[in-house]
Amino acid sequence: MKSDGSSKSDARTKIGYHTKIPRRTHLESLQSGYLFPEISKQEAKHAQNNPHAKIIRLGIGDTTEPIPDIITSAMAKQVYSLSTVQGYSGYGPEQGNKEIRKAIAETFYQDMGVKENEVFVSDGAQCDISRIQILLESSLSAAVQDPSFPAYVDSSVIFGRAGNFQAETNKFRDIVYMKCGPENDFFPDLSATPRTDVIFFCSPNNPTGSAASKQQLKKLVEFAKANGSLIIYDSAYATYITDDSPKSIFEIPEAKEVAIEVSSFSKFAGFTGVRLGWTVVPEELLYSNGYPVIKDFNRIVCTCFNGASNIAQAGGLACLTAEGYKALRTAVGHYMENAKILVDTFASLGRKVYGGKNAPYIWVHFPGLSSWEVFSQILKKTDIVTIPGIGFGPGGEEYIRVSSFGHRESILEASRRLRKFL
Amino acid sequence: MKSDGSSKSDARTKIGYHTKIPRRTHLESLQSGYLFPEISKQEAKHAQNNPHAKIIRLGIGDTTEPIPDIITSAMAKQVYSLSTVQGYSGYGPEQGNKEIRKAIAETFYQDMGVKENEVFVSDGAQCDISRIQILLESSLSAAVQDPSFPAYVDSSVIFGRAGNFQAETNKFRDIVYMKCGPENDFFPDLSATPRTDVIFFCSPNNPTGSAASKQQLKKLVEFAKANGSLIIYDSAYATYITDDSPKSIFEIPEAKEVAIEVSSFSKFAGFTGVRLGWTVVPEELLYSNGYPVIKDFNRIVCTCFNGASNIAQAGGLACLTAEGYKALRTAVGHYMENAKILVDTFASLGRKVYGGKNAPYIWVHFPGLSSWEVFSQILKKTDIVTIPGIGFGPGGEEYIRVSSFGHRESILEASRRLRKFL
């Protein structure tokens, strides 16, 4: 047994018993730390150096507004029923309760032909992305929007489909990075994109805030279909769309043959800590041998997962009642007003600003500057935490992502500081 | 687009678009269905054929007793606080809140030197088993107790370390099955067990109900250490132990160098539907290259999981207060009295009965009979659902598992029917 102090020394210098279990080579190629914990560390360091700073967090996209009473009441009712003989229930179906699967199909996929048995309720979209990774052979190739939410690349690294990290390009060797910027209306140039087995696509995109149009998604589905590729579509921010951009890939009818959609109650209902999401796997989606993907996904859900919390599910069901849904629009509206304040702030500073219209994220351009440097300067000068764009891929360099999740007074204070110090 | 009816026809005969995504060969070798859904199907069929039957479910080990008020009150308080500006919180730490990690370390690992940062709070032990599988190269070999909880083998199949299923032995080619029966006091003969990289070990064992003694666990740890193997120890039923059997592998000091422990609030607190568990990864556990396993597990938790529900965590914390813990002992005592009734029932029928002393499962021997046949006969004659032992591995043939989770009147009624009709 080693002394307590040894845990702080460099791991590789430890003297102690070693098992014969090799470390997975894929894990060795993961970069310095998952982006969000890394940001938290930098923030903690800043707070330590500046104990009186009133830090405003516009970094990690974490909801801040209370959950409407109608929804917490439904959860509390479920909680109390667990204390009664009549109301107690144990394991539910691994795929989620029938009522909420049905309500999700009807609320978000009306007229798209998504059936309740194609909806799998989960503890969140990020967790479902890894469950989908379990489905796939590690030899399959993958493409991501560049920039995009880091979990697609990081989970691809963990599951062994990314290859080595190339420091000179800031890319993993076997991942195809589909550049999305103002020059292509934040939609990849598919004519220049090589075929991959899997295409991760997030719309509205995190971090750019850009939502793909129906015409663009049609092209994406055609591209996938021509290549026999699988689209893993992340619609976690769909409820923030204000224009006529599709809220689901399944608004394109043929998408059911090539796409899985993951989504979430996190940003829509303030459930980031409650944990509730879902995945739609259409029956029409078939492997090359004709076997339905839904059957394997169901098996993985039953073996590697055991269903979302019954309390969270009761809350989710309340979100999808007419009254609950209406109450949630208020919070979404609040964050989108915040977005407008932040867009105006950066625009007034002469910056090119994207996003903030169909998503609660603002994507600000700082031409010629390193995004980590911009992040550090903003933190230093204004005590505001943002996210350096490069954390979302090499295409995010020169940008920062600013989240509009926050109380109004924080957003206004952030706006004042930015106007004054930047 | 296909007609709705097509989903019921054989999948392989479907005419439709096929992607070029190959089905994972490992998934093809999974057997006819995860055990518990399979049992549910058989039960549903029986109910359909016998619409007036009053079925008693002693199959799937699902808790039935209400959760004590002190625990649901704590969850309701957390729920209501999410409706207030002051009380709202979003994402928590992926590893779980500090308070509950500390309380778990202090409650379950006192004097074992487990530190709070070694405790990872999760949505359940079964989910954590798959997260541990993500850690490991698919080429690593694995051993399981035979019989044992099917998730160890099934997740090993999904992650590609099981090899093909051999119908003649009812085993997967690359899994080592460590026979545990009355002839060896339900502890494997390690002198005859080949080295594997990973050893799954559940104590008290599900389904046999047998808890390993301190002497036996010492042997297991020595065996792992001599081989450089990793023990994945499942202590989900530890709170049911009534004798001096260890409640954690970490009662053996050297285990910290070779073991990960997964555990759960499900059976201890009636949280099967609430979803809360934990995993302990000791800092002393090192890969062959000396790198700490805990660092990779932390990374997987951050990337592939996003923390347990904050409501479930509030409940879990209440379980670990003096008052909460005491209230839970009542439910555990209730199930163990049920166990005694069932043990006596089968003994009175002249059956050899095991378990029921340190775990809520009864393991009944029917020499010379097929366990599915015994399952079917009991269901047919008594309308009682049990589990055929073979569902837990070939070593479970000739046995059935009977769960003692149930209301007292159900258990007494089950006892009457068994005495009358069997």
mmCIF file with all atom_site columns, C-alpha atoms in Angstrom, chain A residues 63-224:
data_model
loop_
_atom_site.group_PDB
_atom_site.id
_atom_site.type_symbol
_atom_site.label_atom_id
_atom_site.label_alt_id
_atom_site.label_comp_id
_atom_site.label_asym_id
_atom_site.label_entity_id
_atom_site.label_seq_id
_atom_site.pdbx_PDB_ins_code
_atom_site.Cartn_x
_atom_site.Cartn_y
_atom_site.Cartn_z
_atom_site.occupancy
_atom_site.B_iso_or_equiv
_atom_site.pdbx_formal_charge
_atom_site.auth_seq_id
_atom_site.auth_comp_id
_atom_site.auth_asym_id
_atom_site.auth_atom_id
_atom_site.pdbx_PDB_model_num
ATOM 1   C CA . THR A 1 63  ? -29.475 26.003 -18.117 1.00 0.00 ? 63  THR A CA 1
ATOM 2   C CA . THR A 1 64  ? -30.132 28.494 -15.306 1.00 0.00 ? 64  THR A CA 1
ATOM 3   C CA . GLU A 1 65  ? -33.882 29.147 -15.185 1.00 0.00 ? 65  GLU A CA 1
ATOM 4   C CA . PRO A 1 66  ? -36.172 27.299 -12.768 1.00 0.00 ? 66  PRO A CA 1
ATOM 5   C CA . ILE A 1 67  ? -38.264 24.434 -14.111 1.00 0.00 ? 67  ILE A CA 1
ATOM 6   C CA . PRO A 1 68  ? -41.971 25.425 -14.339 1.00 0.00 ? 68  PRO A CA 1
ATOM 7   C CA . ASP A 1 69  ? -44.107 24.292 -11.380 1.00 0.00 ? 69  ASP A CA 1
ATOM 8   C CA . ILE A 1 70  ? -46.355 22.174 -13.532 1.00 0.00 ? 70  ILE A CA 1
ATOM 9   C CA . ILE A 1 71  ? -43.387 19.976 -14.372 1.00 0.00 ? 71  ILE A CA 1
ATOM 10  C CA . THR A 1 72  ? -41.811 19.748 -10.920 1.00 0.00 ? 72  THR A CA 1
ATOM 11  C CA . SER A 1 73  ? -45.271 19.027 -9.479  1.00 0.00 ? 73  SER A CA 1
ATOM 12  C CA . ALA A 1 74  ? -45.561 16.021 -11.775 1.00 0.00 ? 74  ALA A CA 1
ATOM 13  C CA . MET A 1 75  ? -42.142 14.797 -10.661 1.00 0.00 ? 75  MET A CA 1
ATOM 14  C CA . ALA A 1 76  ? -42.958 15.338 -6.985  1.00 0.00 ? 76  ALA A CA 1
ATOM 15  C CA . LYS A 1 77  ? -46.211 13.435 -7.451  1.00 0.00 ? 77  LYS A CA 1
ATOM 16  C CA . GLN A 1 78  ? -44.249 10.525 -8.916  1.00 0.00 ? 78  GLN A CA 1
ATOM 17  C CA . VAL A 1 79  ? -41.745 10.726 -6.044  1.00 0.00 ? 79  VAL A CA 1
ATOM 18  C CA . TYR A 1 80  ? -44.463 10.645 -3.385  1.00 0.00 ? 80  TYR A CA 1
ATOM 19  C CA . SER A 1 81  ? -46.251 7.792  -5.110  1.00 0.00 ? 81  SER A CA 1
ATOM 20  C CA . LEU A 1 82  ? -43.071 5.734  -4.668  1.00 0.00 ? 82  LEU A CA 1
ATOM 21  C CA . SER A 1 83  ? -43.742 5.950  -0.925  1.00 0.00 ? 83  SER A CA 1
ATOM 22  C CA . THR A 1 84  ? -47.118 4.252  -1.225  1.00 0.00 ? 84  THR A CA 1
ATOM 23  C CA . VAL A 1 85  ? -48.011 0.598  -1.676  1.00 0.00 ? 85  VAL A CA 1
ATOM 24  C CA . GLN A 1 86  ? -50.359 1.419  -4.556  1.00 0.00 ? 86  GLN A CA 1
ATOM 25  C CA . GLY A 1 87  ? -48.043 3.858  -6.307  1.00 0.00 ? 87  GLY A CA 1
ATOM 26  C CA . TYR A 1 88  ? -44.706 2.107  -5.930  1.00 0.00 ? 88  TYR A CA 1
ATOM 27  C CA . SER A 1 89  ? -43.113 0.804  -9.086  1.00 0.00 ? 89  SER A CA 1
ATOM 28  C CA . GLY A 1 90  ? -39.701 -0.730 -9.705  1.00 0.00 ? 90  GLY A CA 1
ATOM 29  C CA . TYR A 1 91  ? -38.020 -1.450 -13.028 1.00 0.00 ? 91  TYR A CA 1
ATOM 30  C CA . GLY A 1 92  ? -39.826 0.093  -15.969 1.00 0.00 ? 92  GLY A CA 1
ATOM 31  C CA . PRO A 1 93  ? -39.332 -0.928 -19.587 1.00 0.00 ? 93  PRO A CA 1
ATOM 32  C CA . GLU A 1 94  ? -35.680 -0.352 -20.580 1.00 0.00 ? 94  GLU A CA 1
ATOM 33  C CA . GLN A 1 95  ? -36.898 1.605  -23.618 1.00 0.00 ? 95  GLN A CA 1
ATOM 34  C CA . GLY A 1 96  ? -38.971 4.006  -21.518 1.00 0.00 ? 96  GLY A CA 1
ATOM 35  C CA . ASN A 1 97  ? -42.612 4.105  -20.475 1.00 0.00 ? 97  ASN A CA 1
ATOM 36  C CA . LYS A 1 98  ? -45.173 3.700  -23.234 1.00 0.00 ? 98  LYS A CA 1
ATOM 37  C CA . GLU A 1 99  ? -46.860 7.046  -22.445 1.00 0.00 ? 99  GLU A CA 1
ATOM 38  C CA . ILE A 1 100 ? -43.749 9.158  -22.856 1.00 0.00 ? 100 ILE A CA 1
ATOM 39  C CA . ARG A 1 101 ? -42.576 7.291  -25.962 1.00 0.00 ? 101 ARG A CA 1
ATOM 40  C CA . LYS A 1 102 ? -45.974 7.998  -27.479 1.00 0.00 ? 102 LYS A CA 1
ATOM 41  C CA . ALA A 1 103 ? -45.958 11.649 -26.379 1.00 0.00 ? 103 ALA A CA 1
ATOM 42  C CA . ILE A 1 104 ? -42.471 12.187 -27.866 1.00 0.00 ? 104 ILE A CA 1
ATOM 43  C CA . ALA A 1 105 ? -43.543 10.637 -31.176 1.00 0.00 ? 105 ALA A CA 1
ATOM 44  C CA . GLU A 1 106 ? -46.667 12.810 -31.289 1.00 0.00 ? 106 GLU A CA 1
ATOM 45  C CA . THR A 1 107 ? -45.079 16.061 -30.103 1.00 0.00 ? 107 THR A CA 1
ATOM 46  C CA . PHE A 1 108 ? -41.853 16.111 -32.079 1.00 0.00 ? 108 PHE A CA 1
ATOM 47  C CA . TYR A 1 109 ? -42.537 13.839 -35.054 1.00 0.00 ? 109 TYR A CA 1
ATOM 48  C CA . GLN A 1 110 ? -46.093 14.570 -36.043 1.00 0.00 ? 110 GLN A CA 1
ATOM 49  C CA . ASP A 1 111 ? -46.698 13.786 -39.717 1.00 0.00 ? 111 ASP A CA 1
ATOM 50  C CA . MET A 1 112 ? -43.248 12.215 -39.989 1.00 0.00 ? 112 MET A CA 1
ATOM 51  C CA . GLY A 1 113 ? -44.453 8.659  -39.425 1.00 0.00 ? 113 GLY A CA 1
ATOM 52  C CA . VAL A 1 114 ? -42.245 8.038  -36.371 1.00 0.00 ? 114 VAL A CA 1
ATOM 53  C CA . LYS A 1 115 ? -43.898 5.357  -34.256 1.00 0.00 ? 115 LYS A CA 1
ATOM 54  C CA . GLU A 1 116 ? -43.681 5.132  -30.455 1.00 0.00 ? 116 GLU A CA 1
ATOM 55  C CA . ASN A 1 117 ? -41.757 1.850  -30.623 1.00 0.00 ? 117 ASN A CA 1
ATOM 56  C CA . GLU A 1 118 ? -39.024 3.663  -32.576 1.00 0.00 ? 118 GLU A CA 1
ATOM 57  C CA . VAL A 1 119 ? -38.503 6.105  -29.669 1.00 0.00 ? 119 VAL A CA 1
ATOM 58  C CA . PHE A 1 120 ? -36.032 5.002  -26.967 1.00 0.00 ? 120 PHE A CA 1
ATOM 59  C CA . VAL A 1 121 ? -36.094 7.164  -23.832 1.00 0.00 ? 121 VAL A CA 1
ATOM 60  C CA . SER A 1 122 ? -32.717 7.663  -22.179 1.00 0.00 ? 122 SER A CA 1
ATOM 61  C CA . ASP A 1 123 ? -30.713 9.620  -19.639 1.00 0.00 ? 123 ASP A CA 1
ATOM 62  C CA . GLY A 1 124 ? -29.483 12.070 -22.259 1.00 0.00 ? 124 GLY A CA 1
ATOM 63  C CA . ALA A 1 125 ? -28.282 12.554 -25.819 1.00 0.00 ? 125 ALA A CA 1
ATOM 64  C CA . GLN A 1 126 ? -24.585 12.354 -24.932 1.00 0.00 ? 126 GLN A CA 1
ATOM 65  C CA . CYS A 1 127 ? -25.083 8.933  -23.331 1.00 0.00 ? 127 CYS A CA 1
ATOM 66  C CA . ASP A 1 128 ? -27.047 7.776  -26.371 1.00 0.00 ? 128 ASP A CA 1
ATOM 67  C CA . ILE A 1 129 ? -24.223 8.797  -28.697 1.00 0.00 ? 129 ILE A CA 1
ATOM 68  C CA . SER A 1 130 ? -21.989 6.306  -26.884 1.00 0.00 ? 130 SER A CA 1
ATOM 69  C CA . ARG A 1 131 ? -24.675 3.648  -26.979 1.00 0.00 ? 131 ARG A CA 1
ATOM 70  C CA . ILE A 1 132 ? -24.830 4.118  -30.757 1.00 0.00 ? 132 ILE A CA 1
ATOM 71  C CA . GLN A 1 133 ? -21.020 3.836  -30.860 1.00 0.00 ? 133 GLN A CA 1
ATOM 72  C CA . ILE A 1 134 ? -21.395 0.416  -29.177 1.00 0.00 ? 134 ILE A CA 1
ATOM 73  C CA . LEU A 1 135 ? -23.538 -0.641 -32.171 1.00 0.00 ? 135 LEU A CA 1
ATOM 74  C CA . LEU A 1 136 ? -20.827 0.078  -34.703 1.00 0.00 ? 136 LEU A CA 1
ATOM 75  C CA . GLU A 1 137 ? -17.692 -1.833 -35.673 1.00 0.00 ? 137 GLU A CA 1
ATOM 76  C CA . SER A 1 138 ? -14.617 0.127  -34.614 1.00 0.00 ? 138 SER A CA 1
ATOM 77  C CA . SER A 1 139 ? -13.305 -0.100 -38.180 1.00 0.00 ? 139 SER A CA 1
ATOM 78  C CA . LEU A 1 140 ? -16.132 2.097  -39.503 1.00 0.00 ? 140 LEU A CA 1
ATOM 79  C CA . SER A 1 141 ? -15.118 5.577  -40.615 1.00 0.00 ? 141 SER A CA 1
ATOM 80  C CA . ALA A 1 142 ? -16.782 8.750  -39.379 1.00 0.00 ? 142 ALA A CA 1
ATOM 81  C CA . ALA A 1 143 ? -17.260 12.357 -40.434 1.00 0.00 ? 143 ALA A CA 1
ATOM 82  C CA . VAL A 1 144 ? -18.119 15.331 -38.226 1.00 0.00 ? 144 VAL A CA 1
ATOM 83  C CA . GLN A 1 145 ? -19.054 18.931 -38.848 1.00 0.00 ? 145 GLN A CA 1
ATOM 84  C CA . ASP A 1 146 ? -16.051 21.108 -38.096 1.00 0.00 ? 146 ASP A CA 1
ATOM 85  C CA . PRO A 1 147 ? -16.632 22.704 -35.622 1.00 0.00 ? 147 PRO A CA 1
ATOM 86  C CA . SER A 1 148 ? -18.957 20.469 -33.618 1.00 0.00 ? 148 SER A CA 1
ATOM 87  C CA . PHE A 1 149 ? -19.800 19.239 -30.114 1.00 0.00 ? 149 PHE A CA 1
ATOM 88  C CA . PRO A 1 150 ? -16.670 17.345 -28.940 1.00 0.00 ? 150 PRO A CA 1
ATOM 89  C CA . ALA A 1 151 ? -18.486 14.195 -27.803 1.00 0.00 ? 151 ALA A CA 1
ATOM 90  C CA . TYR A 1 152 ? -18.742 12.901 -31.400 1.00 0.00 ? 152 TYR A CA 1
ATOM 91  C CA . VAL A 1 153 ? -14.978 12.900 -31.914 1.00 0.00 ? 153 VAL A CA 1
ATOM 92  C CA . ASP A 1 154 ? -14.081 11.964 -28.337 1.00 0.00 ? 154 ASP A CA 1
ATOM 93  C CA . SER A 1 155 ? -16.433 8.990  -28.260 1.00 0.00 ? 155 SER A CA 1
ATOM 94  C CA . SER A 1 156 ? -15.120 7.967  -31.706 1.00 0.00 ? 156 SER A CA 1
ATOM 95  C CA . VAL A 1 157 ? -11.606 8.034  -30.239 1.00 0.00 ? 157 VAL A CA 1
ATOM 96  C CA . ILE A 1 158 ? -12.693 5.941  -27.254 1.00 0.00 ? 158 ILE A CA 1
ATOM 97  C CA . PHE A 1 159 ? -14.374 3.398  -29.523 1.00 0.00 ? 159 PHE A CA 1
ATOM 98  C CA . GLY A 1 160 ? -11.304 3.156  -31.729 1.00 0.00 ? 160 GLY A CA 1
ATOM 99  C CA . ARG A 1 161 ? -12.466 4.688  -35.001 1.00 0.00 ? 161 ARG A CA 1
ATOM 100 C CA . ALA A 1 162 ? -10.481 7.948  -34.961 1.00 0.00 ? 162 ALA A CA 1
ATOM 101 C CA . GLY A 1 163 ? -6.857  6.897  -35.487 1.00 0.00 ? 163 GLY A CA 1
ATOM 102 C CA . ASN A 1 164 ? -3.967  8.896  -34.073 1.00 0.00 ? 164 ASN A CA 1
ATOM 103 C CA . PHE A 1 165 ? -4.068  12.582 -33.275 1.00 0.00 ? 165 PHE A CA 1
ATOM 104 C CA . GLN A 1 166 ? -2.040  14.699 -35.713 1.00 0.00 ? 166 GLN A CA 1
ATOM 105 C CA . ALA A 1 167 ? -0.652  17.706 -33.874 1.00 0.00 ? 167 ALA A CA 1
ATOM 106 C CA . GLU A 1 168 ? 0.157   19.603 -37.074 1.00 0.00 ? 168 GLU A CA 1
ATOM 107 C CA . THR A 1 169 ? -3.480  19.625 -38.263 1.00 0.00 ? 169 THR A CA 1
ATOM 108 C CA . ASN A 1 170 ? -5.161  19.369 -34.851 1.00 0.00 ? 170 ASN A CA 1
ATOM 109 C CA . LYS A 1 171 ? -7.190  16.470 -36.279 1.00 0.00 ? 171 LYS A CA 1
ATOM 110 C CA . PHE A 1 172 ? -7.542  12.756 -35.714 1.00 0.00 ? 172 PHE A CA 1
ATOM 111 C CA . ARG A 1 173 ? -6.199  10.867 -38.708 1.00 0.00 ? 173 ARG A CA 1
ATOM 112 C CA . ASP A 1 174 ? -9.273  8.765  -39.511 1.00 0.00 ? 174 ASP A CA 1
ATOM 113 C CA . ILE A 1 175 ? -11.973 11.354 -38.882 1.00 0.00 ? 175 ILE A CA 1
ATOM 114 C CA . VAL A 1 176 ? -13.273 13.393 -41.815 1.00 0.00 ? 176 VAL A CA 1
ATOM 115 C CA . TYR A 1 177 ? -13.720 17.012 -40.713 1.00 0.00 ? 177 TYR A CA 1
ATOM 116 C CA . MET A 1 178 ? -16.434 18.726 -42.765 1.00 0.00 ? 178 MET A CA 1
ATOM 117 C CA . LYS A 1 179 ? -15.603 22.407 -42.557 1.00 0.00 ? 179 LYS A CA 1
ATOM 118 C CA . CYS A 1 180 ? -18.650 24.574 -41.775 1.00 0.00 ? 180 CYS A CA 1
ATOM 119 C CA . GLY A 1 181 ? -18.163 28.333 -41.746 1.00 0.00 ? 181 GLY A CA 1
ATOM 120 C CA . PRO A 1 182 ? -19.632 31.552 -43.050 1.00 0.00 ? 182 PRO A CA 1
ATOM 121 C CA . GLU A 1 183 ? -18.060 30.848 -46.463 1.00 0.00 ? 183 GLU A CA 1
ATOM 122 C CA . ASN A 1 184 ? -20.409 27.866 -47.029 1.00 0.00 ? 184 ASN A CA 1
ATOM 123 C CA . ASP A 1 185 ? -23.417 29.004 -44.993 1.00 0.00 ? 185 ASP A CA 1
ATOM 124 C CA . PHE A 1 186 ? -22.242 26.603 -42.238 1.00 0.00 ? 186 PHE A CA 1
ATOM 125 C CA . PHE A 1 187 ? -23.146 23.607 -44.407 1.00 0.00 ? 187 PHE A CA 1
ATOM 126 C CA . PRO A 1 188 ? -20.401 21.257 -45.632 1.00 0.00 ? 188 PRO A CA 1
ATOM 127 C CA . ASP A 1 189 ? -19.361 21.106 -49.264 1.00 0.00 ? 189 ASP A CA 1
ATOM 128 C CA . LEU A 1 190 ? -20.549 17.549 -49.851 1.00 0.00 ? 190 LEU A CA 1
ATOM 129 C CA . SER A 1 191 ? -19.085 17.406 -53.356 1.00 0.00 ? 191 SER A CA 1
ATOM 130 C CA . ALA A 1 192 ? -15.650 17.619 -51.701 1.00 0.00 ? 192 ALA A CA 1
ATOM 131 C CA . THR A 1 193 ? -16.479 15.289 -48.809 1.00 0.00 ? 193 THR A CA 1
ATOM 132 C CA . PRO A 1 194 ? -15.203 11.703 -49.031 1.00 0.00 ? 194 PRO A CA 1
ATOM 133 C CA . ARG A 1 195 ? -17.591 8.872  -48.231 1.00 0.00 ? 195 ARG A CA 1
ATOM 134 C CA . THR A 1 196 ? -17.610 7.719  -44.594 1.00 0.00 ? 196 THR A CA 1
ATOM 135 C CA . ASP A 1 197 ? -19.691 5.024  -42.934 1.00 0.00 ? 197 ASP A CA 1
ATOM 136 C CA . VAL A 1 198 ? -21.046 7.368  -40.301 1.00 0.00 ? 198 VAL A CA 1
ATOM 137 C CA . ILE A 1 199 ? -21.854 11.082 -40.451 1.00 0.00 ? 199 ILE A CA 1
ATOM 138 C CA . PHE A 1 200 ? -22.419 12.975 -37.214 1.00 0.00 ? 200 PHE A CA 1
ATOM 139 C CA . PHE A 1 201 ? -24.605 15.994 -37.874 1.00 0.00 ? 201 PHE A CA 1
ATOM 140 C CA . CYS A 1 202 ? -25.929 18.446 -35.290 1.00 0.00 ? 202 CYS A CA 1
ATOM 141 C CA . SER A 1 203 ? -28.592 20.991 -36.229 1.00 0.00 ? 203 SER A CA 1
ATOM 142 C CA . PRO A 1 204 ? -28.973 23.598 -34.863 1.00 0.00 ? 204 PRO A CA 1
ATOM 143 C CA . ASN A 1 205 ? -25.244 23.173 -34.590 1.00 0.00 ? 205 ASN A CA 1
ATOM 144 C CA . ASN A 1 206 ? -23.401 23.414 -31.322 1.00 0.00 ? 206 ASN A CA 1
ATOM 145 C CA . PRO A 1 207 ? -21.260 25.638 -31.313 1.00 0.00 ? 207 PRO A CA 1
ATOM 146 C CA . THR A 1 208 ? -22.064 27.731 -34.399 1.00 0.00 ? 208 THR A CA 1
ATOM 147 C CA . GLY A 1 209 ? -25.772 28.067 -33.675 1.00 0.00 ? 209 GLY A CA 1
ATOM 148 C CA . SER A 1 210 ? -26.528 27.481 -37.337 1.00 0.00 ? 210 SER A CA 1
ATOM 149 C CA . ALA A 1 211 ? -29.581 25.412 -38.358 1.00 0.00 ? 211 ALA A CA 1
ATOM 150 C CA . ALA A 1 212 ? -29.541 23.570 -41.660 1.00 0.00 ? 212 ALA A CA 1
ATOM 151 C CA . SER A 1 213 ? -32.340 24.403 -44.097 1.00 0.00 ? 213 SER A CA 1
ATOM 152 C CA . LYS A 1 214 ? -34.678 21.805 -45.548 1.00 0.00 ? 214 LYS A CA 1
ATOM 153 C CA . GLN A 1 215 ? -32.849 22.042 -48.868 1.00 0.00 ? 215 GLN A CA 1
ATOM 154 C CA . GLN A 1 216 ? -29.505 21.428 -47.136 1.00 0.00 ? 216 GLN A CA 1
ATOM 155 C CA . LEU A 1 217 ? -30.814 18.446 -45.158 1.00 0.00 ? 217 LEU A CA 1
ATOM 156 C CA . LYS A 1 218 ? -32.267 16.976 -48.367 1.00 0.00 ? 218 LYS A CA 1
ATOM 157 C CA . LYS A 1 219 ? -28.774 17.138 -49.865 1.00 0.00 ? 219 LYS A CA 1
ATOM 158 C CA . LEU A 1 220 ? -27.316 15.503 -46.756 1.00 0.00 ? 220 LEU A CA 1
ATOM 159 C CA . VAL A 1 221 ? -29.819 12.633 -46.887 1.00 0.00 ? 221 VAL A CA 1
ATOM 160 C CA . GLU A 1 222 ? -29.211 12.159 -50.625 1.00 0.00 ? 222 GLU A CA 1
ATOM 161 C CA . PHE A 1 223 ? -25.465 12.112 -49.980 1.00 0.00 ? 223 PHE A CA 1
ATOM 162 C CA . ALA A 1 224 ? -25.841 9.515  -47.217 1.00 0.00 ? 224 ALA A CA 1
#
